[in-house]
Tab-separated table of C-alpha atoms in Angstrom:
chain	number	residue	atom	x	y	z
A	26	MET	CA	24.717	1.550	-19.425
A	27	ASN	CA	21.560	0.300	-17.731
A	28	ASP	CA	23.517	0.105	-14.495
A	29	TYR	CA	23.408	3.895	-14.500
A	30	ILE	CA	19.989	4.499	-16.012
A	31	ILE	CA	18.012	2.271	-13.623
A	32	PRO	CA	19.268	3.790	-10.336
A	33	LEU	CA	18.925	7.295	-11.781
A	34	CYS	CA	15.307	6.526	-12.725
A	35	TYR	CA	14.667	5.377	-9.146
A	36	VAL	CA	16.319	8.432	-7.598
A	37	ALA	CA	14.273	10.750	-9.823
A	38	ALA	CA	11.114	8.784	-9.017
A	39	GLY	CA	11.776	9.141	-5.286
A	40	GLY	CA	12.231	12.898	-5.667
A	41	LEU	CA	9.074	13.229	-7.719
A	42	PHE	CA	7.037	11.307	-5.112
A	43	ILE	CA	8.179	13.760	-2.433
A	44	VAL	CA	7.326	16.749	-4.644
A	45	GLY	CA	3.966	15.120	-5.370
A	46	LEU	CA	3.018	14.564	-1.726
A	47	LYS	CA	4.139	18.067	-0.828
A	48	GLY	CA	2.145	19.530	-3.705
A	49	ILE	CA	-1.131	17.788	-2.965
A	50	THR	CA	-1.359	19.440	0.456
A	51	GLN	CA	-1.935	22.916	-1.007
A	52	PRO	CA	-4.757	24.061	-3.323
A	53	LYS	CA	-2.434	25.954	-5.652
A	54	THR	CA	0.037	23.170	-6.213
A	55	ALA	CA	-2.257	20.136	-5.918
A	56	ARG	CA	-2.498	19.490	-9.630
A	57	ARG	CA	1.236	19.900	-10.161
A	58	GLY	CA	1.788	17.492	-7.285
A	59	LEU	CA	-0.404	14.890	-8.908
A	60	ARG	CA	1.510	15.205	-12.197
A	61	ALA	CA	4.813	14.877	-10.351
A	62	ALA	CA	3.698	11.691	-8.621
A	63	GLU	CA	2.455	10.271	-11.918
A	64	ALA	CA	5.773	11.052	-13.584
A	65	GLY	CA	7.564	9.429	-10.653
A	66	MET	CA	5.543	6.243	-11.035
A	67	LEU	CA	6.193	6.194	-14.781
A	68	LEU	CA	9.948	6.549	-14.235
A	69	ALA	CA	9.948	3.810	-11.603
A	70	VAL	CA	8.141	1.447	-13.976
A	71	VAL	CA	10.379	2.296	-16.966
A	72	GLY	CA	13.485	1.847	-14.820
A	73	THR	CA	12.237	-1.547	-13.684
A	74	LEU	CA	11.402	-2.710	-17.199
A	75	LEU	CA	15.053	-2.088	-18.200
A	76	HIS	CA	16.123	-4.558	-15.511
A	77	LYS	CA	18.099	-7.460	-16.978
A	78	GLU	CA	16.219	-9.993	-14.857
A	79	ILE	CA	13.082	-9.268	-16.862
A	80	VAL	CA	13.305	-11.461	-19.930
A	81	ASP	CA	9.690	-12.133	-20.823
A	82	PHE	CA	7.297	-9.281	-21.523
A	83	LYS	CA	4.161	-10.982	-22.800
A	84	TRP	CA	2.560	-11.579	-19.401
A	85	ILE	CA	3.525	-8.115	-18.244
A	86	ILE	CA	1.828	-6.529	-21.248
A	87	LEU	CA	-1.290	-8.646	-20.771
A	88	ALA	CA	-1.434	-7.720	-17.067
A	89	PHE	CA	-0.899	-4.022	-17.894
A	90	VAL	CA	-3.808	-4.032	-20.334
A	91	VAL	CA	-6.202	-5.896	-18.024
A	92	GLY	CA	-5.174	-3.898	-14.938
A	93	SER	CA	-5.381	-0.495	-16.649
A	94	THR	CA	-8.797	-1.289	-18.078
A	95	ILE	CA	-10.253	-2.396	-14.737
A	96	GLY	CA	-8.572	0.486	-12.879
A	97	ALA	CA	-9.809	3.098	-15.362
A	98	LEU	CA	-13.356	1.714	-15.408
A	99	MET	CA	-13.481	1.703	-11.629
A	100	ALA	CA	-12.170	5.261	-11.472
A	101	VAL	CA	-14.546	6.660	-14.072
A	102	PHE	CA	-17.788	4.972	-13.062
A	103	VAL	CA	-17.590	5.342	-9.302
A	104	PRO	CA	-19.730	8.235	-8.026
A	105	MET	CA	-17.864	10.864	-6.009
A	106	THR	CA	-19.856	9.943	-2.916
A	107	ALA	CA	-18.357	6.444	-2.995
A	108	MET	CA	-14.752	7.715	-2.841
A	109	PRO	CA	-13.634	6.284	0.511
A	110	GLN	CA	-14.628	2.725	-0.365
A	111	ARG	CA	-13.074	3.122	-3.794
A	112	ILE	CA	-9.782	4.048	-2.138
A	113	ALA	CA	-10.146	1.059	0.185
A	114	LEU	CA	-10.672	-1.287	-2.752
A	115	SER	CA	-7.671	0.177	-4.553
A	116	HIS	CA	-5.613	-0.547	-1.448
A	117	ALA	CA	-6.771	-4.102	-1.379
A	118	PHE	CA	-5.364	-4.615	-4.874
A	119	GLY	CA	-2.006	-2.983	-4.118
A	120	ALA	CA	-1.616	-4.969	-0.911
A	121	LEU	CA	-2.590	-8.213	-2.651
A	122	ALA	CA	0.236	-7.565	-5.120
A	123	ALA	CA	2.685	-7.103	-2.248
A	124	GLY	CA	1.566	-10.342	-0.611
A	125	LEU	CA	1.820	-12.301	-3.863
A	126	VAL	CA	5.282	-10.933	-4.659
A	127	GLY	CA	6.430	-11.989	-1.199
A	128	THR	CA	4.972	-15.454	-1.772
A	129	ALA	CA	6.715	-15.837	-5.138
A	130	GLU	CA	9.997	-14.567	-3.650
A	131	TYR	CA	9.813	-17.148	-0.893
A	132	TYR	CA	9.083	-20.128	-3.108
A	133	ASN	CA	11.667	-19.047	-5.711
A	134	HIS	CA	14.490	-18.888	-3.203
A	135	GLN	CA	13.726	-21.290	-0.346
A	136	PRO	CA	15.357	-23.035	1.440
A	137	GLU	CA	18.463	-20.837	1.041
A	138	ILE	CA	17.316	-17.433	2.234
A	139	GLY	CA	19.416	-15.188	4.449
A	140	ALA	CA	17.897	-14.105	7.767
A	141	PHE	CA	17.594	-10.474	6.706
A	142	THR	CA	15.856	-11.214	3.397
A	143	MET	CA	13.591	-13.755	5.099
A	144	THR	CA	12.608	-11.163	7.708
A	145	ALA	CA	11.798	-8.707	4.932
A	146	ILE	CA	9.732	-11.290	3.040
A	147	THR	CA	7.856	-12.306	6.194
A	148	LEU	CA	7.002	-8.702	7.047
A	149	GLU	CA	5.973	-8.061	3.462
A	150	VAL	CA	3.618	-11.054	3.441
A	151	LEU	CA	2.209	-10.283	6.907
A	152	LEU	CA	1.481	-6.644	6.118
A	153	GLY	CA	0.426	-7.383	2.543
A	154	PHE	CA	-2.224	-9.957	3.380
A	155	LEU	CA	-3.561	-8.210	6.465
A	156	THR	CA	-3.940	-4.999	4.459
A	157	PHE	CA	-5.601	-6.954	1.654
A	158	THR	CA	-8.348	-8.481	3.784
A	159	GLY	CA	-8.595	-5.399	6.000
A	160	SER	CA	-9.169	-3.152	2.997
A	161	LEU	CA	-11.730	-5.543	1.546
A	162	MET	CA	-13.563	-5.454	4.893
A	163	ALA	CA	-13.428	-1.654	4.935
A	164	PHE	CA	-14.778	-1.613	1.394
A	165	GLY	CA	-17.581	-4.021	2.311
A	166	LYS	CA	-18.579	-1.998	5.343
A	167	LEU	CA	-18.561	1.352	3.557
A	168	HIS	CA	-20.384	-0.082	0.569
A	169	GLU	CA	-22.982	-1.568	2.911
A	170	ILE	CA	-22.381	-5.102	1.690
A	171	LEU	CA	-21.462	-5.870	5.291
A	172	PRO	CA	-23.127	-4.379	8.371
A	173	GLY	CA	-21.463	-1.000	8.857
A	174	ARG	CA	-21.758	-0.644	12.609
A	175	PRO	CA	-18.949	-1.781	14.888
A	176	GLN	CA	-19.196	-5.432	15.959
A	177	VAL	CA	-17.887	-5.934	19.451
A	178	TYR	CA	-17.753	-8.952	21.709
A	179	ARG	CA	-16.144	-9.788	25.020
A	180	GLY	CA	-12.443	-10.536	24.835
A	181	GLN	CA	-12.159	-9.263	21.298
A	182	ASN	CA	-8.822	-7.577	21.846
A	183	VAL	CA	-7.398	-10.762	23.353
A	184	VAL	CA	-8.536	-12.816	20.349
A	185	ASN	CA	-7.243	-10.237	17.857
A	186	LEU	CA	-3.881	-9.717	19.481
A	187	GLY	CA	-3.590	-13.474	20.018
A	188	THR	CA	-4.036	-14.047	16.297
A	189	LEU	CA	-1.411	-11.430	15.511
A	190	ALA	CA	0.951	-12.947	18.066
A	191	LEU	CA	0.501	-16.401	16.510
A	192	ALA	CA	1.190	-14.990	13.038
A	193	VAL	CA	4.327	-13.237	14.281
A	194	ALA	CA	5.467	-16.364	16.137
A	195	ALA	CA	5.044	-18.486	13.003
A	196	GLY	CA	6.892	-15.785	11.072
A	197	VAL	CA	9.811	-15.767	13.511
A	198	TRP	CA	10.040	-19.560	13.339
A	199	LEU	CA	10.083	-19.332	9.561
A	200	ILE	CA	12.868	-16.735	9.693
A	201	THR	CA	15.019	-18.991	11.858
A	202	ASP	CA	14.411	-21.942	9.518
A	203	PRO	CA	13.237	-20.935	6.006
A	204	SER	CA	13.119	-24.602	4.906
A	205	LYS	CA	9.926	-25.181	6.948
A	206	THR	CA	7.634	-24.543	4.005
A	207	PHE	CA	4.473	-25.547	5.893
A	208	LEU	CA	4.838	-22.389	8.003
A	209	PHE	CA	4.514	-20.022	5.082
A	210	PRO	CA	0.788	-20.583	4.390
A	211	VAL	CA	0.194	-20.416	8.171
A	212	VAL	CA	1.708	-16.927	8.303
A	213	ALA	CA	-0.267	-15.798	5.250
A	214	VAL	CA	-3.621	-17.161	6.486
A	215	LEU	CA	-3.203	-15.818	10.038
A	216	ALA	CA	-2.277	-12.401	8.649
A	217	ALA	CA	-5.346	-12.428	6.416
A	218	ALA	CA	-7.540	-13.455	9.356
A	219	PHE	CA	-6.070	-10.682	11.506
A	220	GLY	CA	-6.846	-8.169	8.752
A	221	VAL	CA	-10.533	-9.135	8.936
A	222	MET	CA	-10.617	-9.049	12.751
A	223	LEU	CA	-8.936	-5.658	12.788
A	224	ILE	CA	-11.826	-4.040	10.921
A	225	VAL	CA	-14.741	-5.917	12.540
A	226	PRO	CA	-14.911	-3.656	15.621
A	227	ILE	CA	-14.568	-0.428	13.624
A	228	GLY	CA	-17.380	1.370	11.937
A	229	GLY	CA	-18.979	4.563	10.782
A	230	ALA	CA	-17.025	7.768	11.045
A	231	ASP	CA	-13.784	5.999	12.021
A	232	MET	CA	-13.593	4.295	8.635
A	233	PRO	CA	-11.631	6.972	6.704
A	234	THR	CA	-9.065	7.044	9.497
A	235	VAL	CA	-8.650	3.301	9.268
A	236	ILE	CA	-8.288	3.452	5.499
A	237	SER	CA	-5.447	5.917	5.950
A	238	LEU	CA	-3.902	3.564	8.494
A	239	LEU	CA	-4.208	0.644	6.061
A	240	ASN	CA	-2.473	2.903	3.548
A	241	SER	CA	0.368	3.173	5.989
A	242	TYR	CA	0.549	-0.638	6.328
A	243	ALA	CA	0.564	-1.041	2.545
A	244	GLY	CA	3.465	1.426	2.401
A	245	LEU	CA	5.427	-0.497	5.025
A	246	SER	CA	4.785	-3.698	3.103
A	247	SER	CA	6.367	-2.019	0.061
A	248	VAL	CA	9.340	-1.050	2.225
A	249	ALA	CA	9.785	-4.701	3.214
A	250	MET	CA	9.530	-5.657	-0.457
A	251	GLY	CA	12.191	-3.051	-1.225
A	252	PHE	CA	14.549	-4.674	1.305
A	253	ALA	CA	13.806	-8.167	-0.016
A	254	LEU	CA	14.500	-7.135	-3.625
A	255	ASP	CA	17.149	-4.517	-2.767
A	256	ASN	CA	15.180	-1.822	-4.568
A	257	LYS	CA	15.470	1.735	-3.246
A	258	ALA	CA	12.490	3.104	-5.179
A	259	LEU	CA	10.237	0.715	-3.257
A	260	ILE	CA	11.822	1.742	0.042
A	261	ILE	CA	11.418	5.495	-0.610
A	262	ALA	CA	7.831	5.322	-1.866
A	263	GLY	CA	6.853	2.835	0.838
A	264	ALA	CA	8.407	4.883	3.639
A	265	LEU	CA	6.746	8.085	2.403
A	266	ASP	CA	3.434	6.261	2.343
A	267	GLY	CA	3.983	4.579	5.659
A	268	SER	CA	4.726	7.771	7.543
A	269	ALA	CA	2.315	10.021	5.622
A	270	GLY	CA	-0.517	7.494	6.069
A	271	LEU	CA	0.157	7.180	9.795
A	272	LEU	CA	0.376	10.937	10.359
A	273	LEU	CA	-2.706	11.572	8.231
A	274	SER	CA	-4.772	9.122	10.249
A	275	ILE	CA	-3.614	10.802	13.462
A	276	ILE	CA	-4.475	14.243	12.016
A	277	MET	CA	-7.896	12.986	10.931
A	278	CYS	CA	-8.560	11.569	14.383
A	279	ARG	CA	-7.684	14.895	15.938
A	280	ALA	CA	-9.905	16.759	13.486
A	281	MET	CA	-12.826	14.531	14.502
A	282	ASN	CA	-12.006	14.650	18.184
A	283	ARG	CA	-11.408	10.922	18.334
A	284	SER	CA	-8.709	9.090	20.202
A	285	PHE	CA	-6.194	7.435	17.905
A	286	THR	CA	-5.738	4.425	20.195
A	287	ASN	CA	-9.501	3.854	20.160
A	288	VAL	CA	-9.424	3.650	16.402
A	289	LEU	CA	-6.384	1.392	16.508
A	290	PHE	CA	-7.950	-1.042	18.926
A	291	GLY	CA	-11.414	-0.779	17.518
A	292	ALA	CA	-14.567	0.088	19.359
A	293	PHE	CA	-12.911	-0.721	22.678
A	294	GLY	CA	-15.056	1.148	25.172
A	295	GLN	CA	-16.890	3.429	22.755
A	296	ALA	CA	-19.499	1.206	21.090
A	297	ASP	CA	-22.232	1.888	23.634
A	298	THR	CA	-21.992	5.636	23.368
A	299	SER	CA	-21.981	5.790	19.560
A	300	ALA	CA	-25.380	4.109	19.168
B	23	MET	CA	25.993	-5.699	7.720
B	24	SER	CA	26.160	-5.363	3.955
B	25	THR	CA	26.251	-1.900	2.428
B	26	ALA	CA	23.000	-2.571	0.537
B	27	ILE	CA	21.124	-3.228	3.783
B	28	GLU	CA	22.755	-0.317	5.561
B	29	SER	CA	22.023	2.224	2.833
B	30	GLY	CA	18.504	0.787	2.548
B	31	LEU	CA	17.920	1.438	6.254
B	32	TYR	CA	19.192	5.014	5.873
B	33	VAL	CA	16.872	5.589	2.928
B	34	PHE	CA	13.957	4.179	4.945
B	35	LEU	CA	14.714	6.378	7.952
B	36	LEU	CA	15.120	9.598	5.990
B	37	ALA	CA	12.145	9.012	3.702
B	38	SER	CA	9.930	8.312	6.736
B	39	PHE	CA	10.813	11.690	8.242
B	40	VAL	CA	10.277	13.396	4.893
B	41	GLY	CA	6.835	11.769	4.735
B	42	PHE	CA	5.956	13.204	8.145
B	43	GLU	CA	7.262	16.657	7.333
B	44	VAL	CA	5.715	17.220	3.908
B	45	ILE	CA	2.166	16.505	4.985
B	46	ARG	CA	2.300	18.026	8.456
B	47	ARG	CA	0.309	21.107	7.487
B	48	VAL	CA	-2.320	19.543	5.248
B	49	PRO	CA	-5.651	21.417	5.502
B	50	PRO	CA	-8.732	19.238	6.247
B	51	LEU	CA	-10.100	19.881	2.745
B	52	PHE	CA	-7.147	18.009	1.293
B	53	HIS	CA	-7.285	14.950	3.558
B	54	THR	CA	-9.118	12.833	1.005
B	55	PRO	CA	-7.028	13.820	-2.059
B	56	LEU	CA	-3.876	13.216	-0.023
B	57	MET	CA	-5.160	9.799	1.034
B	58	SER	CA	-5.984	9.048	-2.578
B	59	LEU	CA	-2.539	10.100	-3.797
B	60	THR	CA	-0.701	8.106	-1.146
B	61	ASN	CA	-2.857	5.171	-2.201
B	62	ALA	CA	-1.732	5.622	-5.800
B	63	VAL	CA	1.896	5.844	-4.680
B	64	ALA	CA	1.411	2.628	-2.667
B	65	GLY	CA	0.898	1.022	-6.069
B	66	ILE	CA	4.707	1.089	-6.214
B	67	SER	CA	4.411	-2.624	-5.375
B	68	LEU	CA	4.003	-2.761	-9.169
B	69	VAL	CA	7.792	-2.456	-9.404
B	70	GLY	CA	8.330	-5.661	-7.441
B	71	SER	CA	5.513	-7.414	-9.280
B	72	LEU	CA	7.111	-6.641	-12.656
B	73	VAL	CA	10.370	-8.307	-11.662
B	74	ILE	CA	8.522	-11.467	-10.587
B	75	ALA	CA	6.246	-11.566	-13.636
B	76	GLY	CA	9.047	-11.077	-16.138
B	77	SER	CA	11.923	-13.084	-14.713
B	78	ASP	CA	10.700	-16.460	-16.040
B	79	LYS	CA	11.329	-18.562	-12.932
B	80	GLY	CA	8.688	-21.217	-13.454
B	81	VAL	CA	4.951	-21.278	-14.056
B	82	VAL	CA	3.810	-20.571	-10.498
B	83	SER	CA	6.125	-17.601	-10.094
B	84	THR	CA	5.065	-16.101	-13.433
B	85	LEU	CA	1.392	-16.662	-12.602
B	86	LEU	CA	1.703	-15.010	-9.179
B	87	GLY	CA	3.662	-12.170	-10.767
B	88	THR	CA	1.094	-11.639	-13.501
B	89	ILE	CA	-1.771	-11.479	-10.986
B	90	ALA	CA	0.334	-9.098	-8.887
B	91	VAL	CA	1.057	-6.825	-11.875
B	92	THR	CA	-2.661	-6.776	-12.746
B	93	ALA	CA	-3.649	-5.954	-9.173
B	94	SER	CA	-1.052	-3.232	-8.671
B	95	THR	CA	-1.802	-1.699	-12.091
B	96	ILE	CA	-5.443	-1.409	-10.981
B	97	ASN	CA	-4.173	0.363	-7.876
B	98	VAL	CA	-1.870	2.745	-9.784
B	99	VAL	CA	-4.180	3.617	-12.687
B	100	GLY	CA	-7.294	3.776	-10.506
B	101	GLY	CA	-5.523	5.732	-7.769
B	102	PHE	CA	-4.191	8.457	-10.068
B	103	LEU	CA	-7.428	8.794	-12.052
B	104	ILE	CA	-9.503	9.094	-8.883
B	105	THR	CA	-7.157	11.742	-7.472
B	106	ASP	CA	-7.470	13.630	-10.747
B	107	ARG	CA	-11.264	13.529	-10.574
B	108	MET	CA	-11.203	14.740	-6.995
B	109	LEU	CA	-8.952	17.684	-7.814
B	110	LYS	CA	-11.295	18.711	-10.615
B	111	MET	CA	-13.859	19.434	-7.909
B	112	PHE	CA	-11.458	21.937	-6.354
B	113	ARG	CA	-11.337	24.181	-9.450
B	114	PRO	CA	-11.379	27.897	-8.543
B	115	ARG	CA	-14.785	29.531	-8.538
B	116	GLY	CA	-15.971	30.662	-11.986
B	117	ALA	CA	-14.277	27.885	-13.931
B	118	ALA	CA	-16.913	25.541	-15.286
B	119	PRO	CA	-16.751	22.086	-13.718
B	120	LYS	CA	-16.104	19.492	-16.405
B	121	ASP	CA	-17.659	16.383	-14.943
B	122	ALA	CA	-19.206	14.879	-11.837
């Protein structure tokens, strides 16, 4: 019975997410779109809870209560002017979840993990942790906990891309030999470090664009999670997010007359003029 | 290639194009609500977190899963509530604004 209900829940959830995103782009349908997306999320969660692998509900209920309380408090008490950093912080939490799920998946199944699943887990952890620290940085900058202006130094792009390359190299090594457990924390830490470095050279008006881009990364991390767990709801929602986030950041750049590659690679060549 | 992987890749491909198409014509006024809603939808990582938290595969796994469920619930609940608050500001003229 559940073999039919669960996939149907996921299919309906995927459809509702599409209706939701479509709706929110127009004033008339925005509210309906929001309701559709909420219903989609509810269906996805209900479908998952019916899963036969889930045998113990007490921790889930506890986490639901704590998470809903914190989420609701943050939503209600944040002033409207602080919206962008609130979205960034929300991202950080979602991406942290993705990273942690990837971590648990790896340690539950190693050393016998197929190459495809291991690739998915590695991508999930890479994107999850870099989005986590990146979003926290964006939050800190917008909230003026950290200095908001772009921080640039000589050779920054080399250092940043070098860190990413190292993380990817460690990830590839891990994919070829999942039994090398020491590599897993290396991938996670390098990804987290890259997330910080990614945001250091970005500041001011470029921030909302970057938050949208981080949104896209969080979506792609969900896609990877969907492949690792063979869950289509994750793939649909993640892909929608990934592409919508990317396109939105490009649209926002265009609206502000900024070059998208400049935002991607930080203050590269623009820091002097913006002061 | 297994059918699960293959159909997964098809779903990924098609959903990515759908994502591009549905938001292509978003007016600047709706950039922030759209960002907020996509953020809430990114909380879908909750689905994966639930499986880890509830599958009882040892203390560490359950602990990681529970933290993940907490974090992604913050994302989902916070994301949808914030989007709701934002949309309230877009009420048509004449209707009394309720809060903020």
